[in-house]
PDB file of C-alpha atoms in Angstrom:
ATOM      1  CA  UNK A   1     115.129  91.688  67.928  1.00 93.00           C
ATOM      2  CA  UNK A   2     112.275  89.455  68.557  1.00 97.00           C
ATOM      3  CA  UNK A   3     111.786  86.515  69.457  1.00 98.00           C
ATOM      4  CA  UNK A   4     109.858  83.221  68.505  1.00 98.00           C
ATOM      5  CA  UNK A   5     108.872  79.160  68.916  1.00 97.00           C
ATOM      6  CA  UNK A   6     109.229  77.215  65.804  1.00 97.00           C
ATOM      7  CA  UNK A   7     106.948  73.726  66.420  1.00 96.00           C
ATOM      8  CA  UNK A   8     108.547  70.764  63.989  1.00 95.00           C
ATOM      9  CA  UNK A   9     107.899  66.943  63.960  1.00 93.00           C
ATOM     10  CA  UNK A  10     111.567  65.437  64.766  1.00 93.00           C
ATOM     11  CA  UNK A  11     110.387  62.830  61.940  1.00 91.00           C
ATOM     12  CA  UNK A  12     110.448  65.661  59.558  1.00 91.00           C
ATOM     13  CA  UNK A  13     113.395  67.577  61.175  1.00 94.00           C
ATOM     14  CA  UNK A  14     115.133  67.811  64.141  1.00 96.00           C
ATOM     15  CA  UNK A  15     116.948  70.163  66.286  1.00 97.00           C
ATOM     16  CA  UNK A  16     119.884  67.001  65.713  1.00 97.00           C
ATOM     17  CA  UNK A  17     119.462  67.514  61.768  1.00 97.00           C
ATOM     18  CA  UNK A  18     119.908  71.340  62.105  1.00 97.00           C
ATOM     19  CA  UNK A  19     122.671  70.561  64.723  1.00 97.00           C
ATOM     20  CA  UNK A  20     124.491  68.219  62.122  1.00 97.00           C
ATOM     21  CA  UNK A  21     125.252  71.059  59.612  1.00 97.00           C
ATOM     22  CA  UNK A  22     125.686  73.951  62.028  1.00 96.00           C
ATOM     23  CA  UNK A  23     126.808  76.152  59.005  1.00 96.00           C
ATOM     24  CA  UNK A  24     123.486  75.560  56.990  1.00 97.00           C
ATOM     25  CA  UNK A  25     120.313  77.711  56.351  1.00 97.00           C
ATOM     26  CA  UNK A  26     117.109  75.564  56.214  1.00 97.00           C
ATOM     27  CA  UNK A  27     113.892  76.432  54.476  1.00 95.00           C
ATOM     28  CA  UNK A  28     110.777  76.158  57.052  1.00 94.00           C
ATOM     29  CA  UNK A  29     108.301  75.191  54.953  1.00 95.00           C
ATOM     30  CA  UNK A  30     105.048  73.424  54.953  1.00 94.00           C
ATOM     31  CA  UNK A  31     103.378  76.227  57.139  1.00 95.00           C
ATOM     32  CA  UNK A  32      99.197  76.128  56.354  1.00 96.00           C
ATOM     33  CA  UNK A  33      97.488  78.144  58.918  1.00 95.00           C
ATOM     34  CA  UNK A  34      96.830  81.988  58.197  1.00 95.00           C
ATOM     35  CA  UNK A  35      97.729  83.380  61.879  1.00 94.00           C
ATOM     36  CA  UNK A  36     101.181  81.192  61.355  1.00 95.00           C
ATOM     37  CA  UNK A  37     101.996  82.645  58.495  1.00 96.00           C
ATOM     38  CA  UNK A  38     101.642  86.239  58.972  1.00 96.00           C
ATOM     39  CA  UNK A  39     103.587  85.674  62.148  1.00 97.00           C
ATOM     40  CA  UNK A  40     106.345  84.515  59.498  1.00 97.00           C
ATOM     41  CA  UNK A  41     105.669  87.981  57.828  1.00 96.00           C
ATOM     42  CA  UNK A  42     106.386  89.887  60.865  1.00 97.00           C
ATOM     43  CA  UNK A  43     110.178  88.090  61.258  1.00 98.00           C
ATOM     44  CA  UNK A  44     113.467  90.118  60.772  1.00 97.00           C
ATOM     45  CA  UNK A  45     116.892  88.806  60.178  1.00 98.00           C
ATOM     46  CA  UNK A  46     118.365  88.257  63.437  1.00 98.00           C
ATOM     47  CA  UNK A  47     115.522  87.511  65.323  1.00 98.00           C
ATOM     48  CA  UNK A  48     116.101  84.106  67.568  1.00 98.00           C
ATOM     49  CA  UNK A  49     113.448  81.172  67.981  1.00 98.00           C
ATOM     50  CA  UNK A  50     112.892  78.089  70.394  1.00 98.00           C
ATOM     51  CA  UNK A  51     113.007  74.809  68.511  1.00 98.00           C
ATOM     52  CA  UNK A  52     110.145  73.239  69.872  1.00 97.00           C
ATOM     53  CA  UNK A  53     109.999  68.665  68.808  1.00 96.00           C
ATOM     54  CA  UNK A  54     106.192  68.111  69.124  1.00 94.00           C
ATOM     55  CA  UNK A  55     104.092  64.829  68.013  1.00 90.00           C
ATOM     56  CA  UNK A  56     106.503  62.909  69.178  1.00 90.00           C
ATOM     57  CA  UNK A  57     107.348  61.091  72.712  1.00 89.00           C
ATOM     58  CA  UNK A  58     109.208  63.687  73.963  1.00 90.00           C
ATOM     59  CA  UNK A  59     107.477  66.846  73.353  1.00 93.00           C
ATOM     60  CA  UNK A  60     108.968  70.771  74.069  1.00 96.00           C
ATOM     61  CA  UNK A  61     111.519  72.970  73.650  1.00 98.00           C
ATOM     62  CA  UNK A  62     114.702  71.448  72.338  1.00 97.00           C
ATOM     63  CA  UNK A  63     117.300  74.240  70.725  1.00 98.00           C
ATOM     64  CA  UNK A  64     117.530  77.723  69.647  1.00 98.00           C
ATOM     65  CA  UNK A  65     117.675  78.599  65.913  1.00 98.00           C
ATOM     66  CA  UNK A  66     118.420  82.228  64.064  1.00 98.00           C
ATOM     67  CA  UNK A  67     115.979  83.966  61.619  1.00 98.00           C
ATOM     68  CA  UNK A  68     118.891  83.835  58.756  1.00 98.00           C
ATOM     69  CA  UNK A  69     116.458  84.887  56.010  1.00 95.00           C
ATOM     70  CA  UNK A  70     113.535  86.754  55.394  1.00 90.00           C
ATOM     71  CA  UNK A  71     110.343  85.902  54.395  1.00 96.00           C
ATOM     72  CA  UNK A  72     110.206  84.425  50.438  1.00 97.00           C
ATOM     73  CA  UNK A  73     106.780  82.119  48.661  1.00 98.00           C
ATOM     74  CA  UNK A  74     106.919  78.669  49.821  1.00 98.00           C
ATOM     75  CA  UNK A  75     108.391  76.264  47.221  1.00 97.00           C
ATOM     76  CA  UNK A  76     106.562  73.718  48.544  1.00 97.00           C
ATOM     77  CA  UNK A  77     102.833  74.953  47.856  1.00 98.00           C
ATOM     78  CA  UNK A  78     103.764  74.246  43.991  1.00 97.00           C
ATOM     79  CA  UNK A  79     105.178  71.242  44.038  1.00 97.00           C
ATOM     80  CA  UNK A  80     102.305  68.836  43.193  1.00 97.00           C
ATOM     81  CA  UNK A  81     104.854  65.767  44.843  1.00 97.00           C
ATOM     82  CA  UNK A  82     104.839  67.547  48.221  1.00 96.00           C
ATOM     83  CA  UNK A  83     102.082  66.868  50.928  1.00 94.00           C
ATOM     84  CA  UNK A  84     102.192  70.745  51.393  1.00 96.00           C
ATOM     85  CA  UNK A  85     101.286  71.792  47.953  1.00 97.00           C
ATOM     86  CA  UNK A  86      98.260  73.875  47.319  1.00 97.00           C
ATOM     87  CA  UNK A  87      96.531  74.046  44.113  1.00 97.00           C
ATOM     88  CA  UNK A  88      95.120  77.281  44.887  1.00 97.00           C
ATOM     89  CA  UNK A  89      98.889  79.253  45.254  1.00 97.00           C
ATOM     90  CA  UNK A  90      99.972  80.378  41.860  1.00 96.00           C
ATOM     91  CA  UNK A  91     103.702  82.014  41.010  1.00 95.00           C
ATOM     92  CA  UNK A  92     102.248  85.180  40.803  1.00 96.00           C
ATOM     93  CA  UNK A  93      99.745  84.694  43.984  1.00 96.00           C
ATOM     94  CA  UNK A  94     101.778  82.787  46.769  1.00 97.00           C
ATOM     95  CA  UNK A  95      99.438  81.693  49.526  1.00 97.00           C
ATOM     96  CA  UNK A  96     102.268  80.533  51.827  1.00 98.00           C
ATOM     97  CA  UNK A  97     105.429  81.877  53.269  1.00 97.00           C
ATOM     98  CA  UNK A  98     108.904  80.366  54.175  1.00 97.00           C
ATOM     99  CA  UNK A  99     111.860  81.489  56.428  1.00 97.00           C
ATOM    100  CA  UNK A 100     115.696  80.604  56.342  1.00 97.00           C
ATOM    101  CA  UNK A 101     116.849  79.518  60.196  1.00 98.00           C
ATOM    102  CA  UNK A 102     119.821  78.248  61.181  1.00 98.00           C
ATOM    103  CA  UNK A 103     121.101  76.066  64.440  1.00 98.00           C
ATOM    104  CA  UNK A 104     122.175  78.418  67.030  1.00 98.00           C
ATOM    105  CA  UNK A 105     122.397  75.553  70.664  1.00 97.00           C
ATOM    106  CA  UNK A 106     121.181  72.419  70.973  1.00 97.00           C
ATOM    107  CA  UNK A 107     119.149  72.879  74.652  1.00 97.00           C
ATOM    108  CA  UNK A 108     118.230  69.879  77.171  1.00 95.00           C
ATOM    109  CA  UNK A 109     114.701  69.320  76.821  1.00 96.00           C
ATOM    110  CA  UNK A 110     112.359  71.604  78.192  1.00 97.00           C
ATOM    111  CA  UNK A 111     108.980  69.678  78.419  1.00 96.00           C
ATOM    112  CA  UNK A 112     105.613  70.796  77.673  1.00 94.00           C
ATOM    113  CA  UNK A 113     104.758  69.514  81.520  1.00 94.00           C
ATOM    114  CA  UNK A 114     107.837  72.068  82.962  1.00 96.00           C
ATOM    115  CA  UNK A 115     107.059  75.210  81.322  1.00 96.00           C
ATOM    116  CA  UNK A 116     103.520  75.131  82.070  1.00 95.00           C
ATOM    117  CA  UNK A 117     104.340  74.697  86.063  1.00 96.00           C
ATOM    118  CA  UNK A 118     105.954  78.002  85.973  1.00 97.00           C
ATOM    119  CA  UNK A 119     103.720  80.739  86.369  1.00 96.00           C
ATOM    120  CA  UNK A 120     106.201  83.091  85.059  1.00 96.00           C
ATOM    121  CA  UNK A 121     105.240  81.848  81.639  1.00 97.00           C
ATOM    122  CA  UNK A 122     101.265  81.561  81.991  1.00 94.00           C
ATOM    123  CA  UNK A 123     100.626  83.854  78.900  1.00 94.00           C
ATOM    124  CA  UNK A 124     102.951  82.364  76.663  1.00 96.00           C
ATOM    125  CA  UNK A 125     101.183  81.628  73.196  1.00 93.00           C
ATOM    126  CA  UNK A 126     102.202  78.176  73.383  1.00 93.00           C
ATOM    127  CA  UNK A 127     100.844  77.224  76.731  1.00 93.00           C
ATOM    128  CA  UNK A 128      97.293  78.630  75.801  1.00 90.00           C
ATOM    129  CA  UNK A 129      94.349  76.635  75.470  1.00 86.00           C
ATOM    130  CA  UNK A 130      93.741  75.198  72.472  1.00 82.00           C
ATOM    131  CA  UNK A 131      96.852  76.592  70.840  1.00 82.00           C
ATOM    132  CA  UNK A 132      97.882  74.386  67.972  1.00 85.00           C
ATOM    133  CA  UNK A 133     100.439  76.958  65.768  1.00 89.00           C
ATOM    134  CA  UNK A 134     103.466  75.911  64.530  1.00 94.00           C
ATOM    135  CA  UNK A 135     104.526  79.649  64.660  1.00 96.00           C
ATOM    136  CA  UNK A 136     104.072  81.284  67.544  1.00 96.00           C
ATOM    137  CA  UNK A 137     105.519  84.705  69.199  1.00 97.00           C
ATOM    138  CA  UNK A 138     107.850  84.632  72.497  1.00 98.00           C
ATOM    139  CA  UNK A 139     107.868  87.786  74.513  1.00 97.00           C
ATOM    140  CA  UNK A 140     111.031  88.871  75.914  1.00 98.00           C
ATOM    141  CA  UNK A 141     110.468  88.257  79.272  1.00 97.00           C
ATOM    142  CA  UNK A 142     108.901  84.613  78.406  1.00 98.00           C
ATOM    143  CA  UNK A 143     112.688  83.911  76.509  1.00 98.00           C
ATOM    144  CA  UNK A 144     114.963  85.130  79.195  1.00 97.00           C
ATOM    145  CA  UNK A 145     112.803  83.242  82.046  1.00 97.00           C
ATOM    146  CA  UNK A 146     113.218  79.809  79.926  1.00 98.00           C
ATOM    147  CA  UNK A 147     116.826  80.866  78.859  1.00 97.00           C
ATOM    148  CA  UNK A 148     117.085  80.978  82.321  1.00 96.00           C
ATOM    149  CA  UNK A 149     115.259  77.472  82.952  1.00 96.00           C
ATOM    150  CA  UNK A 150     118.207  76.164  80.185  1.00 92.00           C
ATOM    151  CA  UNK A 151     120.552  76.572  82.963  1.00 85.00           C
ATOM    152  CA  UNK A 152     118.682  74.812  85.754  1.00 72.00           C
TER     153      UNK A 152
END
């Protein structure tokens, strides 16, 4: 199993509108950045990821969802109504990935500020410099310390 951080806009969705239909897969779409993407290649079935709200007033880590599906094309990067699509992705030449997930918990918020005053997590992806992806790998050790934080 491995593990992951999923970044989302609560305007767009929520770890409350995944938490609403608990039975549910949901497509992440929208994803434009290469090093995103193949992360999204690299996902299994089973594999777990931190719901992380960002752009928003309360920013970090607010659930855990399941990888319930593997990797398929992107509906959205051919739908010319969508602010994702792409006019360079074709049918037969997909450009962009999606992922099923589903809610697993609903978390108290775990804010930016917190997890980057615990040195346990100073190489997380996440807390680097500059780091902006909306997919991002968790190492083991990273996800038991903050499952661990969940409980504090």
């Amino acid at each position: 199993m491995r593990y992951w951080l999923l970044k989302s806009e609560p305007d767009d969705i929520s770890i409350d509108d995944i938490a609403a239909e608990p039975a549910r897969s949901f497509a992440w779409t929208g994803i434009r950045n290469y090093q995103a993407r193949n992360f999204l290649r690299e996902m299994q079935v089973g594999d777990l990821a931190f719901f992380y709200h960002s752009s928003c007033a309360e920013i970090g880590i607010a659930g855990v969802v399941e990888i319930v599906g593997t990797t398929y094309p992107d509906p959205t990067q051919f739908d010319e109504s969508s602010r994702y699509f792409d006019p360079k992705a074709t049918p037969e030449n997909p450009r962009w990935l999606s992922v099923e997930i589903r809610y697993v918990k609903k978390t108290r918020l775990l804010p930016l500020g917190e997890l980057k005053s615990h040195p346990e997590l100073e190489g997380m992806k996440l807390l680097a410099k500059g780091s902006r992806l909306s997919v991002s790998p968790v190492e083991a050790a990273e996800w038991r310390f903050i499952e661990g934080l969940f409980k504090a």
